[in-house]
Coordinates of C-alpha atoms and ligand atoms in Angstrom, one line a residue:
X1 CA 88.4 100.9 89.5
X2 CA 88.4 96.9 90.0
X3 CA 87.4 95.5 86.7
X4 CA 86.8 92.0 88.2
X5 CA 83.4 91.1 90.0
X6 CA 83.8 90.9 93.6
X7 CA 80.6 91.1 95.1
X8 CA 81.0 88.4 97.6
X9 CA 84.2 90.1 99.0
X10 CA 82.5 93.5 99.0
X11 CA 79.6 92.1 101.1
X12 CA 82.2 90.5 103.5
X13 CA 84.1 93.6 103.7
X14 CA 80.7 95.7 104.6
X15 CA 80.0 93.1 107.4
X16 CA 83.7 93.3 108.5
X17 CA 83.6 97.0 108.9
X18 CA 80.8 96.7 111.3
X19 CA 82.8 94.6 113.9
X20 CA 86.4 94.9 113.0
X21 CA 88.2 98.2 113.0
X22 CA 88.8 99.3 109.4
X23 CA 87.5 95.8 108.3
X24 CA 90.8 94.4 108.8
X25 CA 92.9 92.6 111.6
X26 CA 96.1 94.4 110.2
X27 CA 95.9 98.0 108.7
X28 CA 97.9 97.4 105.5
X29 CA 95.2 94.9 104.4
X30 CA 92.5 97.6 104.1
X31 CA 93.8 99.1 100.4
X32 CA 93.7 102.5 102.0
X33 CA 97.1 103.2 100.4
X34 CA 95.7 102.1 97.0
X35 CA 92.0 102.8 97.2
X36 CA 89.3 100.3 96.5
X37 CA 88.2 97.5 98.8
X38 CA 90.2 94.4 99.8
X39 CA 89.2 91.1 98.3
X40 CA 88.8 88.1 100.9
X41 CA 90.8 84.9 100.1
X42 CA 88.7 81.6 100.0
X43 CA 91.7 79.3 99.6
X44 CA 95.5 79.3 98.5
X45 CA 97.9 76.9 97.3
X46 CA 101.2 77.2 95.6
X47 CA 101.7 80.7 94.4
X48 CA 98.0 81.3 93.7
X49 CA 95.1 82.5 95.8
X50 CA 91.5 82.5 94.9
X51 CA 89.1 85.0 96.2
X52 CA 85.5 84.3 97.5
X53 CA 84.2 85.4 94.1
X54 CA 86.4 82.7 92.4
X55 CA 88.8 85.2 90.9
X56 CA 92.4 83.6 90.5
X57 CA 95.7 85.6 91.3
X58 CA 99.5 85.1 91.2
X59 CA 100.2 86.0 94.7
X60 CA 103.4 88.0 95.4
X61 CA 102.4 89.2 99.1
X62 CA 103.0 85.6 100.1
X63 CA 101.4 86.3 103.6
X64 CA 104.3 89.0 103.9
X65 CA 107.0 86.6 103.8
X66 CA 106.4 83.5 105.5
X67 CA 105.0 81.5 102.3
X68 CA 108.4 80.9 100.9
X69 CA 107.4 77.4 99.9
X70 CA 104.1 78.7 98.4
X71 CA 100.7 78.3 100.1
X72 CA 99.4 75.0 101.7
X73 CA 102.4 73.0 100.9
X74 CA 101.5 69.5 101.5
X75 CA 104.4 68.7 103.8
X76 CA 103.6 71.7 106.0
X77 CA 100.1 70.8 106.1
X78 CA 100.7 67.1 107.1
X79 CA 103.0 68.4 109.7
X80 CA 100.4 70.5 111.3
X81 CA 97.8 68.0 110.9
X82 CA 100.1 65.2 112.5
X83 CA 101.1 67.6 115.4
X84 CA 97.4 68.7 116.0
X85 CA 96.3 65.2 116.5
X86 CA 98.9 65.0 119.5
X87 CA 97.7 68.0 121.0
X88 CA 97.6 71.7 119.8
X89 CA 99.6 73.2 122.9
X90 CA 100.9 72.0 126.3
X91 CA 102.5 75.0 128.2
X92 CA 104.9 72.3 129.1
X93 CA 108.2 71.7 127.1
X94 CA 107.9 69.7 123.9
X95 CA 110.6 68.2 121.9
X96 CA 109.9 70.1 118.9
X97 CA 110.9 73.2 120.6
X98 CA 114.4 71.8 121.2
X99 CA 114.6 70.8 117.4
X100 CA 113.5 74.3 116.2
X101 CA 116.2 76.0 118.7
X102 CA 118.8 73.5 117.0
X103 CA 117.8 74.2 113.4
X104 CA 118.0 78.2 114.1
X105 CA 121.5 77.9 115.9
X106 CA 122.9 75.7 113.2
X107 CA 121.7 77.9 110.2
X108 CA 122.6 81.2 111.9
X109 CA 126.0 80.8 113.5
X110 CA 125.7 84.3 115.6
X111 CA 122.7 82.8 117.4
X112 CA 124.2 80.7 120.3
X113 CA 120.8 80.7 122.3
X114 CA 117.3 81.4 121.0
X115 CA 113.9 82.0 122.7
X116 CA 110.8 81.2 120.7
X117 CA 107.8 83.7 121.0
X118 CA 104.7 84.2 118.9
X119 CA 105.4 87.4 116.7
X120 CA 108.0 89.5 115.0
X121 CA 106.7 92.3 117.4
X122 CA 107.3 90.3 120.4
X123 CA 110.9 89.2 119.2
X124 CA 111.9 92.7 118.5
X125 CA 110.4 94.0 121.8
X126 CA 112.1 91.2 123.9
X127 CA 115.5 92.0 122.0
X128 CA 115.5 95.5 123.0
X129 CA 114.8 94.4 126.5
X130 CA 117.4 92.0 126.9
X131 CA 119.8 94.3 125.1
X132 CA 119.0 96.9 127.6
X133 CA 119.3 94.5 130.7
X134 CA 122.6 93.3 129.5
X135 CA 124.2 96.7 128.9
X136 CA 122.1 98.5 131.7
X137 CA 121.8 101.2 129.1
X138 CA 118.5 103.0 128.0
X139 CA 118.7 104.3 124.4
X140 CA 118.2 102.6 121.3
X141 CA 119.2 103.6 117.9
X142 CA 116.5 102.6 115.1
X143 CA 116.5 103.9 111.3
X144 CA 113.8 105.9 109.6
X145 CA 111.4 103.6 107.6
X146 CA 112.5 100.3 109.4
X147 CA 109.5 98.6 110.9
X148 CA 110.0 96.3 114.1
X149 CA 106.4 95.3 114.7
X150 CA 104.1 97.6 116.8
X151 CA 106.5 98.1 119.7
X152 CA 105.5 101.3 121.6
X153 CA 109.1 102.5 121.8
X154 CA 109.8 101.6 118.2
X155 CA 106.6 103.0 116.6
X156 CA 108.8 106.1 115.8
X157 CA 109.4 106.9 112.1
X158 CA 108.5 103.5 111.5
X159 CA 107.8 101.7 108.1
X160 CA 105.0 99.3 106.8
X161 CA 101.6 100.1 107.7
X162 CA 102.5 103.0 109.9
X163 CA 104.2 104.8 106.8
X164 CA 101.5 103.7 104.5
X165 CA 99.0 105.9 106.5
X166 CA 101.3 108.9 106.6
X167 CA 101.9 109.0 110.3
X168 CA 105.0 106.9 111.0
X169 CA 104.5 107.7 114.6
X170 CA 101.3 106.3 116.6
X171 CA 98.9 107.9 118.8
X172 CA 98.7 106.2 122.0
X173 CA 102.5 106.2 122.6
X174 CA 103.3 108.7 125.4
X175 CA 106.4 110.6 124.7
X176 CA 107.9 109.1 127.6
X177 CA 107.9 105.7 125.9
X178 CA 109.9 107.2 123.1
X179 CA 112.4 109.4 124.8
X180 CA 115.0 106.8 124.7
X181 CA 114.6 106.2 120.8
X182 CA 117.0 107.9 118.7
X183 CA 116.1 107.7 114.9
X184 CA 118.5 108.3 112.3
X185 CA 118.7 108.0 108.4
X186 CA 119.4 104.6 107.0
X187 CA 122.7 104.3 105.2
X188 CA 123.9 107.6 106.9
X189 CA 127.2 106.8 108.6
X190 CA 127.8 110.2 109.9
X191 CA 124.3 110.2 111.4
X192 CA 125.1 107.2 113.3
X193 CA 128.4 108.5 114.6
X194 CA 126.7 111.8 115.8
X195 CA 123.9 109.9 117.6
X196 CA 126.6 107.8 119.5
X197 CA 128.5 111.1 120.4
X198 CA 125.2 112.6 121.5
X199 CA 124.4 109.8 123.7
X200 CA 127.9 108.5 124.7
X201 CA 127.5 105.4 127.0
X202 CA 123.8 105.3 126.9
X203 CA 123.2 103.7 123.5
X204 CA 122.0 100.0 124.5
X205 CA 121.4 98.8 121.1
X206 CA 121.2 99.6 117.4
X207 CA 118.2 97.7 115.7
X208 CA 117.7 97.8 112.2
X209 CA 116.2 95.7 109.2
X210 CA 119.6 94.8 107.3
X211 CA 117.8 94.9 104.1
X212 CA 114.6 97.3 105.0
X213 CA 111.6 95.6 103.5
X214 CA 109.1 98.0 105.3
X215 CA 109.3 101.2 102.9
X216 CA 109.2 99.2 99.7
X217 CA 112.8 97.5 99.6
X218 CA 116.1 99.2 99.6
X219 CA 119.7 98.1 100.4
X220 CA 122.5 98.8 102.8
X221 CA 125.2 100.8 100.9
X222 CA 128.5 98.8 100.6
X223 CA 130.1 98.9 104.1
X224 CA 127.2 100.3 106.0
X225 CA 126.5 97.1 108.0
X226 CA 130.1 96.4 108.7
X227 CA 130.5 100.0 110.0
X228 CA 127.6 99.5 112.4
X229 CA 129.4 96.0 113.4
X230 CA 132.3 98.2 114.2
X231 CA 131.1 101.1 115.8
X232 CA 128.6 99.2 118.1
X233 CA 131.6 96.8 119.3
X234 CA 133.7 99.8 120.1
X235 CA 130.8 101.4 121.8
X236 CA 129.7 98.3 123.8
X237 CA 126.3 98.6 122.3
X238 CA 124.3 95.6 121.1
X239 CA 123.8 95.1 117.4
X240 CA 120.2 93.7 116.6
X241 CA 119.4 92.6 113.3
X242 CA 115.7 92.4 112.8
X243 CA 115.5 89.5 110.3
X244 CA 111.9 88.9 110.9
X245 CA 111.5 89.3 107.1
X246 CA 114.9 88.6 105.8
X247 CA 115.8 85.7 108.0
X248 CA 115.8 82.3 106.0
X249 CA 114.6 84.4 103.2
X250 CA 117.7 86.0 101.6
X251 CA 119.8 82.9 102.5
X252 CA 119.5 80.1 104.8
X253 CA 121.5 82.3 107.4
X254 CA 119.6 85.3 106.4
X255 CA 120.8 88.8 105.6
X256 CA 123.8 88.2 108.0
X257 CA 125.0 85.3 105.7
X258 CA 124.1 87.2 102.6
X259 CA 126.3 90.4 103.6
X260 CA 128.7 88.7 105.9
X261 CA 128.1 90.7 108.9
X262 CA 127.2 88.9 112.3
X263 CA 125.0 90.9 114.9
X264 CA 124.8 90.4 118.6
X265 CA 121.2 89.6 118.5
X266 CA 118.7 88.6 115.7
X267 CA 115.0 88.7 115.6
X268 CA 113.2 86.1 113.5
X269 CA 109.4 85.3 112.5
X270 CA 107.4 84.4 109.3
X271 CA 109.3 81.7 107.6
X272 CA 110.3 79.9 110.9
X273 CA 106.6 79.4 111.7
X274 CA 105.7 77.9 108.3
X275 CA 102.8 80.3 108.1
X276 CA 101.7 79.9 111.8
X277 CA 102.0 82.6 114.5
X278 CA 105.7 82.7 115.4
X279 CA 108.6 84.9 116.4
X280 CA 111.9 84.3 118.0
X281 CA 115.1 86.1 119.1
X282 CA 118.5 84.8 119.7
X283 CA 122.2 85.5 119.7
X284 CA 125.2 85.9 122.0
X285 CA 124.9 83.2 124.9
X286 CA 126.1 86.1 127.4
X287 CA 123.2 88.3 126.4
X288 CA 120.6 85.6 126.1
X289 CA 121.5 84.2 129.8
X290 CA 120.0 87.3 131.1
X291 CA 116.8 86.1 130.3
X292 CA 114.5 84.6 133.0
X293 CA 114.6 82.0 134.6
X294 CA 118.6 82.3 134.3
X295 CA 118.7 86.2 134.7
X296 CA 116.7 89.4 135.6
X297 CA 115.2 90.1 132.3
X298 CA 111.6 88.8 132.0
X299 CA 110.0 87.6 128.8
X300 CA 107.3 84.9 128.4
X301 CA 104.5 83.5 126.4
X302 CA 101.8 81.0 126.7
X303 CA 102.0 79.7 123.2
X304 CA 105.6 80.2 122.7
X305 CA 107.1 77.1 121.1
X306 CA 103.8 75.5 120.6
X307 CA 103.9 72.2 118.7
X308 CA 101.7 73.4 115.9
X309 CA 104.0 76.3 114.8
X310 CA 107.2 74.3 115.7
X311 CA 106.0 71.5 113.5
X312 CA 105.2 73.8 110.6
X313 CA 108.5 75.7 111.1
X314 CA 110.7 72.7 111.3
X315 CA 109.4 71.3 108.1
X316 CA 109.6 74.9 106.4
X317 CA 113.3 75.1 107.6
X318 CA 114.1 71.6 106.8
X319 CA 113.0 72.2 103.0
X320 CA 115.2 75.3 102.6
X321 CA 118.4 74.2 100.6
X322 CA 120.7 75.5 98.3
X323 CA 118.3 74.6 95.4
X324 CA 115.7 76.8 97.1
X325 CA 117.9 79.9 97.0
X326 CA 119.2 79.2 93.5
X327 CA 115.6 79.0 92.2
X328 CA 114.5 82.0 93.9
X329 CA 117.3 83.9 92.6
X330 CA 116.7 82.8 89.0
X331 CA 113.0 83.7 89.3
X332 CA 113.9 87.2 90.9
X333 CA 116.4 88.0 88.1
X334 CA 113.8 87.2 85.4
X335 CA 111.1 89.3 87.1
X336 CA 113.5 92.2 87.3
X337 CA 114.8 91.9 83.9
X338 CA 110.8 91.7 82.5
X339 CA 109.8 94.5 84.8
X340 CA 112.6 96.9 83.8
X341 CA 111.9 96.2 80.0
X342 CA 108.1 96.6 80.5
X343 CA 108.8 99.9 82.3
X344 CA 111.3 101.1 79.7
X345 CA 108.7 100.2 76.7
X346 CA 106.0 102.1 78.5
X347 CA 108.2 105.1 79.1
X348 CA 107.3 104.9 82.8
X349 CA 110.3 105.7 85.2
X350 CA 110.5 103.0 87.8
X351 CA 113.2 101.8 90.3
X352 CA 113.0 98.0 90.5
X353 CA 115.0 97.1 93.7
X354 CA 115.5 93.4 94.4
X355 CA 117.4 91.5 96.9
X356 CA 117.2 87.8 96.3
X357 CA 113.4 87.0 96.2
X358 CA 112.3 90.3 97.9
X359 CA 111.4 93.2 95.5
X360 CA 109.8 96.6 95.3
X361 CA 109.0 98.7 92.0
X362 CA 109.2 102.3 93.0
X363 CA 107.6 104.9 90.6
X364 CA 110.4 107.3 90.6
X365 CA 113.4 108.0 88.3
X366 CA 115.7 108.9 91.2
X367 CA 117.7 106.0 93.1
X368 CA 116.2 104.8 96.4
X369 CA 118.6 104.2 99.1
X370 CA 116.6 105.4 102.1
X371 CA 113.1 106.4 103.4
X372 CA 113.4 110.0 102.1
X373 CA 114.2 108.5 98.6
X374 CA 111.1 106.1 98.9
X375 CA 108.9 108.9 99.6
X376 CA 109.6 110.4 96.4
X377 CA 107.8 107.4 94.6
X378 CA 104.5 108.6 92.8
X379 CA 102.0 106.8 95.1
X380 CA 99.0 107.8 92.8
X381 CA 100.8 106.1 89.7
X382 CA 101.6 103.0 91.9
X383 CA 98.1 102.8 93.0
X384 CA 96.7 102.7 89.3
X385 CA 99.5 100.2 88.6
X386 CA 98.4 98.0 91.6
X387 CA 94.7 98.0 90.5
X388 CA 95.4 97.2 86.7
X389 CA 97.7 94.4 87.9
X390 CA 95.1 93.2 90.2
X391 CA 92.6 93.1 87.5
X392 CA 95.1 91.4 85.3
X393 CA 95.3 88.5 88.1
X394 CA 98.4 89.6 89.8
X395 CA 98.1 90.2 93.6
X396 CA 100.7 92.8 94.7
X397 CA 101.2 94.3 98.1
X398 CA 98.7 97.1 98.4
X399 CA 101.2 99.9 99.1
X400 CA 104.1 101.3 97.6
X401 CA 105.9 100.9 101.1
X402 CA 105.9 97.1 101.1
X403 CA 108.1 94.5 99.7
X404 CA 106.9 91.7 97.3
X405 CA 107.9 88.1 97.7
X406 CA 108.8 85.3 95.2
X407 CA 108.3 81.6 96.5
X408 CA 109.6 78.4 95.1
X409 CA 106.1 77.5 93.8
X410 CA 106.3 80.5 91.2
X411 CA 107.5 79.1 87.8
X412 CA 109.1 81.0 84.8
X413 CA 105.8 80.8 83.2
X414 CA 104.2 82.6 86.2
X415 CA 106.8 85.4 85.9
X416 CA 106.3 85.7 82.1
X417 CA 102.5 86.1 82.8
X418 CA 103.3 88.7 85.3
X419 CA 105.6 90.8 83.2
X420 CA 103.1 90.5 80.4
X421 CA 100.4 92.0 82.8
X422 CA 102.9 94.7 83.9
X423 CA 103.6 95.7 80.2
X424 CA 99.8 96.1 79.9
X425 CA 99.3 97.9 83.4
X426 CA 102.2 100.4 82.7
X427 CA 101.0 101.3 79.2
X428 CA 99.5 104.7 79.7
X429 CA 100.7 105.4 83.2
X430 CA 103.5 107.8 81.9
Ligands
KE4_501 P1 104.7 90.6 113.4 O1 104.4 91.2 114.7 O2 103.8 91.2 112.3 O3 104.8 89.1 113.1 O4 106.0 91.2 112.9 C1 106.5 92.5 112.9 C2 107.6 92.7 112.0 C3 109.0 93.0 112.7 N1 110.0 93.2 111.8 C4 110.0 93.2 110.6 C5 111.2 93.5 109.7 C6 108.7 92.9 109.9 O5 108.5 93.1 108.7 C7 107.5 92.8 110.7 C8 106.2 92.6 110.1 N2 106.2 92.7 108.7 C9 104.8 93.3 108.1 C10 105.0 93.4 106.6 N3 105.4 94.7 106.4 C11 103.7 92.5 108.5 C12 102.4 92.8 107.8 C13 101.3 93.3 108.7 O6 101.7 94.1 109.8 O7 100.1 93.2 108.4

């Protein structure tokens, strides 16, 4: 395994293992799902990353979504540099926070008010709290395979790293913390109806990734999001779209624009920080006004709205126009067509699922509509494919249960090269 020389990465990993649990600061980076050792990045620019041994890769991790404009975009770097020279954080309001709030509210009509925080986890945690405070109810419905950060009460049947390591729940979370969490199958209308029936008048919120990207990538069935909008409205529950990954990714207005369904609250992260630590949650004014200092729901953060993340995020959002999404759609279609052809030629059954610039290649011949379907994928085959692609200079998410990301710095030539590498990697995997 591992044809490329990565001696410096291996040495760094050995040192990291001494001081950092698993040698990584976030579990999925450890390559545990695919075997081998992670490489360490020396630098990144555009759609490419270079490891500390000088190996170059076309990157499809995109730092898990933020890098929609590619890495080290000159305008983002300049915005950070300029902001840094004026001070990195103040703990006192700064004008960029106001600009960011306006940009989000203008782009996402369902967001009447928004609060910045410092991660997607914080955004989801706070959205749940304000929904509970607003409704004075306790229970929350979430969906198998959806990941909303490492929030205690939502680390139940979660996706992403929790799923990758085969225990979608987490140790250290007392049963009491998850007693109000109701987990149902994604795309399962009857299961949602039953959950409301069994917990009548105590469902504070339904939270979901409108396009789940933490168990690979699968799509809401036609009408599912509309059904959730209707039943939450009828039942007086808050509908929360976790758009940490899909926000500003699937459209300027996120998945809610793409699918035409407006939630009551939306969680953001990733792209809105231009690659710096950020999160945000926002939505209906009457719900958001429950937040301190206006209302009784407390939420806070030392670095929330700090000028660096705001400066980077503002430029990142300002650069998102129709052309962005047209380019990403064309690149996505080219990748999808090429991958399906490569798999057909190699006789390897795959489901290549894509929504705009997010994608996943499942190694199964069965359709994937939810976590149970995704779990049928052949993870050993994915692991072999992953390493063959990596040795071919293509860096994919190191887990079958993650999404890949295109950025505007990818070119048709990059996609062509990726498809050629896939054709070689898939050969002999049948
Ligand atoms: P963060 O706390 O990692 O900023 O955001 C948590 C989160 C919340 N909601 C959704 C839909 C997310 O995708 C995420 C984080 N995504 C993962 C990628 N699967 C982050 C990668 C990692 O954990 O290392």
